[in-house]
PDB file of C-alpha atoms in Angstrom:
ATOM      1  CA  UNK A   1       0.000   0.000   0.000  1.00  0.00           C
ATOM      2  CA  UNK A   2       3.208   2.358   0.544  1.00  0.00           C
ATOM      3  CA  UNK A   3       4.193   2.311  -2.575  1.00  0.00           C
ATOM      4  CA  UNK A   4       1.194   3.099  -4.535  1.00  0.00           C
ATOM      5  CA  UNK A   5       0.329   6.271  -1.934  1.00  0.00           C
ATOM      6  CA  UNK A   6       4.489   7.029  -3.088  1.00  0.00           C
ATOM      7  CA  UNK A   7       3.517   6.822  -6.686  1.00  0.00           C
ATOM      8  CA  UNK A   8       0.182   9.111  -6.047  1.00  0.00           C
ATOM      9  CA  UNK A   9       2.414  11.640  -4.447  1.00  0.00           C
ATOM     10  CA  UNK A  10       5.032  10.968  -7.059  1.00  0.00           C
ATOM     11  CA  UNK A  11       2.308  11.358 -10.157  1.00  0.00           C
ATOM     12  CA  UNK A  12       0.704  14.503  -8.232  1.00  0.00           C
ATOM     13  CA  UNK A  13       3.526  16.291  -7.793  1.00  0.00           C
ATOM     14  CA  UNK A  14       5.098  16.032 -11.507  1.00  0.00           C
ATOM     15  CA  UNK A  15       1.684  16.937 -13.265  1.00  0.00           C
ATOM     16  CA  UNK A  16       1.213  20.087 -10.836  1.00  0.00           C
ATOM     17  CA  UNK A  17       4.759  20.900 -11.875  1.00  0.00           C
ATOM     18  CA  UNK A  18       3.956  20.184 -15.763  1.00  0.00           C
ATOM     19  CA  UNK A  19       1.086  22.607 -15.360  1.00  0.00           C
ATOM     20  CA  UNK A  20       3.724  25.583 -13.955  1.00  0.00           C
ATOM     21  CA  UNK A  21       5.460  24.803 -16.913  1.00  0.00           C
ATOM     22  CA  UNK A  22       2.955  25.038 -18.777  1.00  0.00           C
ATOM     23  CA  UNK A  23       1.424  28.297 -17.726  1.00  0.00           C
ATOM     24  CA  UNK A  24       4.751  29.861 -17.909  1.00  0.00           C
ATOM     25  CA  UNK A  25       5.029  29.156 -21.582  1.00  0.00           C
ATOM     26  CA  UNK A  26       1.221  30.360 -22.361  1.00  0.00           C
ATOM     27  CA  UNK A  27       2.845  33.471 -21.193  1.00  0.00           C
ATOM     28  CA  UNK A  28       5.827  33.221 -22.842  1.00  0.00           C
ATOM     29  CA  UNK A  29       4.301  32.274 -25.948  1.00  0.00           C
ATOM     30  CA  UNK A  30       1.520  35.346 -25.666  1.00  0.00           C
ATOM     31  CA  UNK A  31      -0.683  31.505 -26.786  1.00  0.00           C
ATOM     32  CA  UNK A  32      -3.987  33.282 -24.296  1.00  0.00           C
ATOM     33  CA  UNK A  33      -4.214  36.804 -25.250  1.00  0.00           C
ATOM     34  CA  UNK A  34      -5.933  37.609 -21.791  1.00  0.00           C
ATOM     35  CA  UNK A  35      -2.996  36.124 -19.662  1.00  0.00           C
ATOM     36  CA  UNK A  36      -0.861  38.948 -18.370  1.00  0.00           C
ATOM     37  CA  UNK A  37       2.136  38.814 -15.818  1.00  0.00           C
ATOM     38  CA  UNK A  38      -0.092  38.757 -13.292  1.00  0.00           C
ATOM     39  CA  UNK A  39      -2.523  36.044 -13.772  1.00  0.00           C
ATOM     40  CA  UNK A  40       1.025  34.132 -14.807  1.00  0.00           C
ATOM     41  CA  UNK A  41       2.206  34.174 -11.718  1.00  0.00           C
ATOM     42  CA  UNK A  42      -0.421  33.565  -9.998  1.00  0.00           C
ATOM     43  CA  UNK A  43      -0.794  30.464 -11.541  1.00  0.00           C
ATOM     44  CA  UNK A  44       2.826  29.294 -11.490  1.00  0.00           C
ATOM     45  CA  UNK A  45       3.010  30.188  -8.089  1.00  0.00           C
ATOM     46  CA  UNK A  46      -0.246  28.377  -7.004  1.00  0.00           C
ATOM     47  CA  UNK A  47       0.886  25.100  -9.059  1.00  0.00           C
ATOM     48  CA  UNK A  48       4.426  25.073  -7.649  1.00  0.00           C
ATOM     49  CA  UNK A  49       3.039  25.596  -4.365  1.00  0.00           C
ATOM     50  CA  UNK A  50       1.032  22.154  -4.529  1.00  0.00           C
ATOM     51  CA  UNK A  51       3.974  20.114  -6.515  1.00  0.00           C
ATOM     52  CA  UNK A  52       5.766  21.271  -3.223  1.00  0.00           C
ATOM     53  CA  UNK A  53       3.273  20.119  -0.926  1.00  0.00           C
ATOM     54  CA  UNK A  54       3.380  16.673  -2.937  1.00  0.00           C
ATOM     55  CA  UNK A  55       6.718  16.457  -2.910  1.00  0.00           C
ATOM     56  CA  UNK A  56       6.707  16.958   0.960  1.00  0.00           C
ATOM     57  CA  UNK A  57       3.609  14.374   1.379  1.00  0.00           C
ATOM     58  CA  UNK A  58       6.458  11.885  -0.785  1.00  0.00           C
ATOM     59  CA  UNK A  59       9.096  12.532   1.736  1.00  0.00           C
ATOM     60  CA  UNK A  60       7.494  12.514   4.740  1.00  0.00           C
ATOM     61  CA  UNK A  61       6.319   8.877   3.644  1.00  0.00           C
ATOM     62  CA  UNK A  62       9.824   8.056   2.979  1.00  0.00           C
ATOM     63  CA  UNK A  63      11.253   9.506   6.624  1.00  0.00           C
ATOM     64  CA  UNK A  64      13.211  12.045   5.519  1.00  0.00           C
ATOM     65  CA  UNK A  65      11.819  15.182   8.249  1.00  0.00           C
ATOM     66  CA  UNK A  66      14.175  17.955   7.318  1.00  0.00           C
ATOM     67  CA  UNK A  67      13.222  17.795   3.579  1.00  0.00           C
ATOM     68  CA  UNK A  68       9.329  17.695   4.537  1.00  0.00           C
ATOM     69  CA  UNK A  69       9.518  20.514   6.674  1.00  0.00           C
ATOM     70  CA  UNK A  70      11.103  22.638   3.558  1.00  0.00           C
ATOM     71  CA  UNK A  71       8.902  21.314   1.110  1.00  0.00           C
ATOM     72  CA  UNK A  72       5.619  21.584   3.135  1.00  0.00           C
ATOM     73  CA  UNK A  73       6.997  25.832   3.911  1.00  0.00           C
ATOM     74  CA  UNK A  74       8.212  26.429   0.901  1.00  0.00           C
ATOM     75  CA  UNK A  75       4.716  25.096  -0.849  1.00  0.00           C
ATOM     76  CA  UNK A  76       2.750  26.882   1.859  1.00  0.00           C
ATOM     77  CA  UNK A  77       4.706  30.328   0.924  1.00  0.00           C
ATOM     78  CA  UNK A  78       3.505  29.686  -2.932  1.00  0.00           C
ATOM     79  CA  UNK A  79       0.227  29.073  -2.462  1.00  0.00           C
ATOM     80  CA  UNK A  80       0.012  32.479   0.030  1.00  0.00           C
ATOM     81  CA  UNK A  81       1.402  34.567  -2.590  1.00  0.00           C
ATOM     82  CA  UNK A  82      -1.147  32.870  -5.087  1.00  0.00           C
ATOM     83  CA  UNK A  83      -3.456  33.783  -2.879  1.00  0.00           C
ATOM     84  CA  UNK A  84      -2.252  37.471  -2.028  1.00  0.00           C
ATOM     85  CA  UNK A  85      -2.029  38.371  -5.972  1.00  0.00           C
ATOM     86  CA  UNK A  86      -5.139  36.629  -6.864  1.00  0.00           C
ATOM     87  CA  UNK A  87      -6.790  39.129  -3.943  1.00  0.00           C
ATOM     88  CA  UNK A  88      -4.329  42.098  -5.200  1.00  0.00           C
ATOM     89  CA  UNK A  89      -5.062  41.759  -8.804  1.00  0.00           C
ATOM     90  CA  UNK A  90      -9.135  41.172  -8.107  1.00  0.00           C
ATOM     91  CA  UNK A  91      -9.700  44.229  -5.749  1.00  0.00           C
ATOM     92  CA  UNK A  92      -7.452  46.329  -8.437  1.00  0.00           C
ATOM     93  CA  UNK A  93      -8.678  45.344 -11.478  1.00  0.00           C
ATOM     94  CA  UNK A  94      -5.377  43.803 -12.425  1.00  0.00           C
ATOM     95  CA  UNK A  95      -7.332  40.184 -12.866  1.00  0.00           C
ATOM     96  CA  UNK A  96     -10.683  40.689 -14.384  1.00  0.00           C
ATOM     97  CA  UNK A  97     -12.944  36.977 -14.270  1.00  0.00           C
ATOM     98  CA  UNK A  98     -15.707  37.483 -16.417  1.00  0.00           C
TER      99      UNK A  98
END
């Protein structure tokens, strides 16, 4: 049972990381015409921010502390600066929804 919760976490944490990739090259690319800096990195930071977390779930099952600490802050930092610049950019009018 271990090792198919290590390949979840595993899986998890390499398509969140695919989709910061990929939302960094819609930008790059100017592919959404819509997507500014902003909503960029926003999204890269929110996606990181859960490959972290994964990658921290992985190594906490695998008994390494010092890396799951990191991992679990690190993610936790991403995801509140997702979170501050999605609020920043919808009270300013920097992100615009509909």
């Amino acid at each position: 049972m271990q090792n198919s919760t290590l390949k979840k976490y595993s899986f998890m944490g390499i398509i969140f990381s695919l989709f910061a990739i990929f939302f960094a090259i819609l930008f790059y690319f100017n592919l959404i015409s819509t997507m500014d800096l902003m909503l960029s990195v926003t999204y890269v930071s929110y996606f990181t921010g859960l490959a972290l977390l994964y990658n921290g779930a992985y190594n906490r099952n695998q008994a390494h502390t010092k890396s799951t600490i990191i991992n679990f802050a690190t993610g936790l930092v991403f995801i509140l600066i997702a979170i501050a610049l999605l609020t920043y950019g919808l009270i300013f009018g920097k992100i615009i929804l509909f």
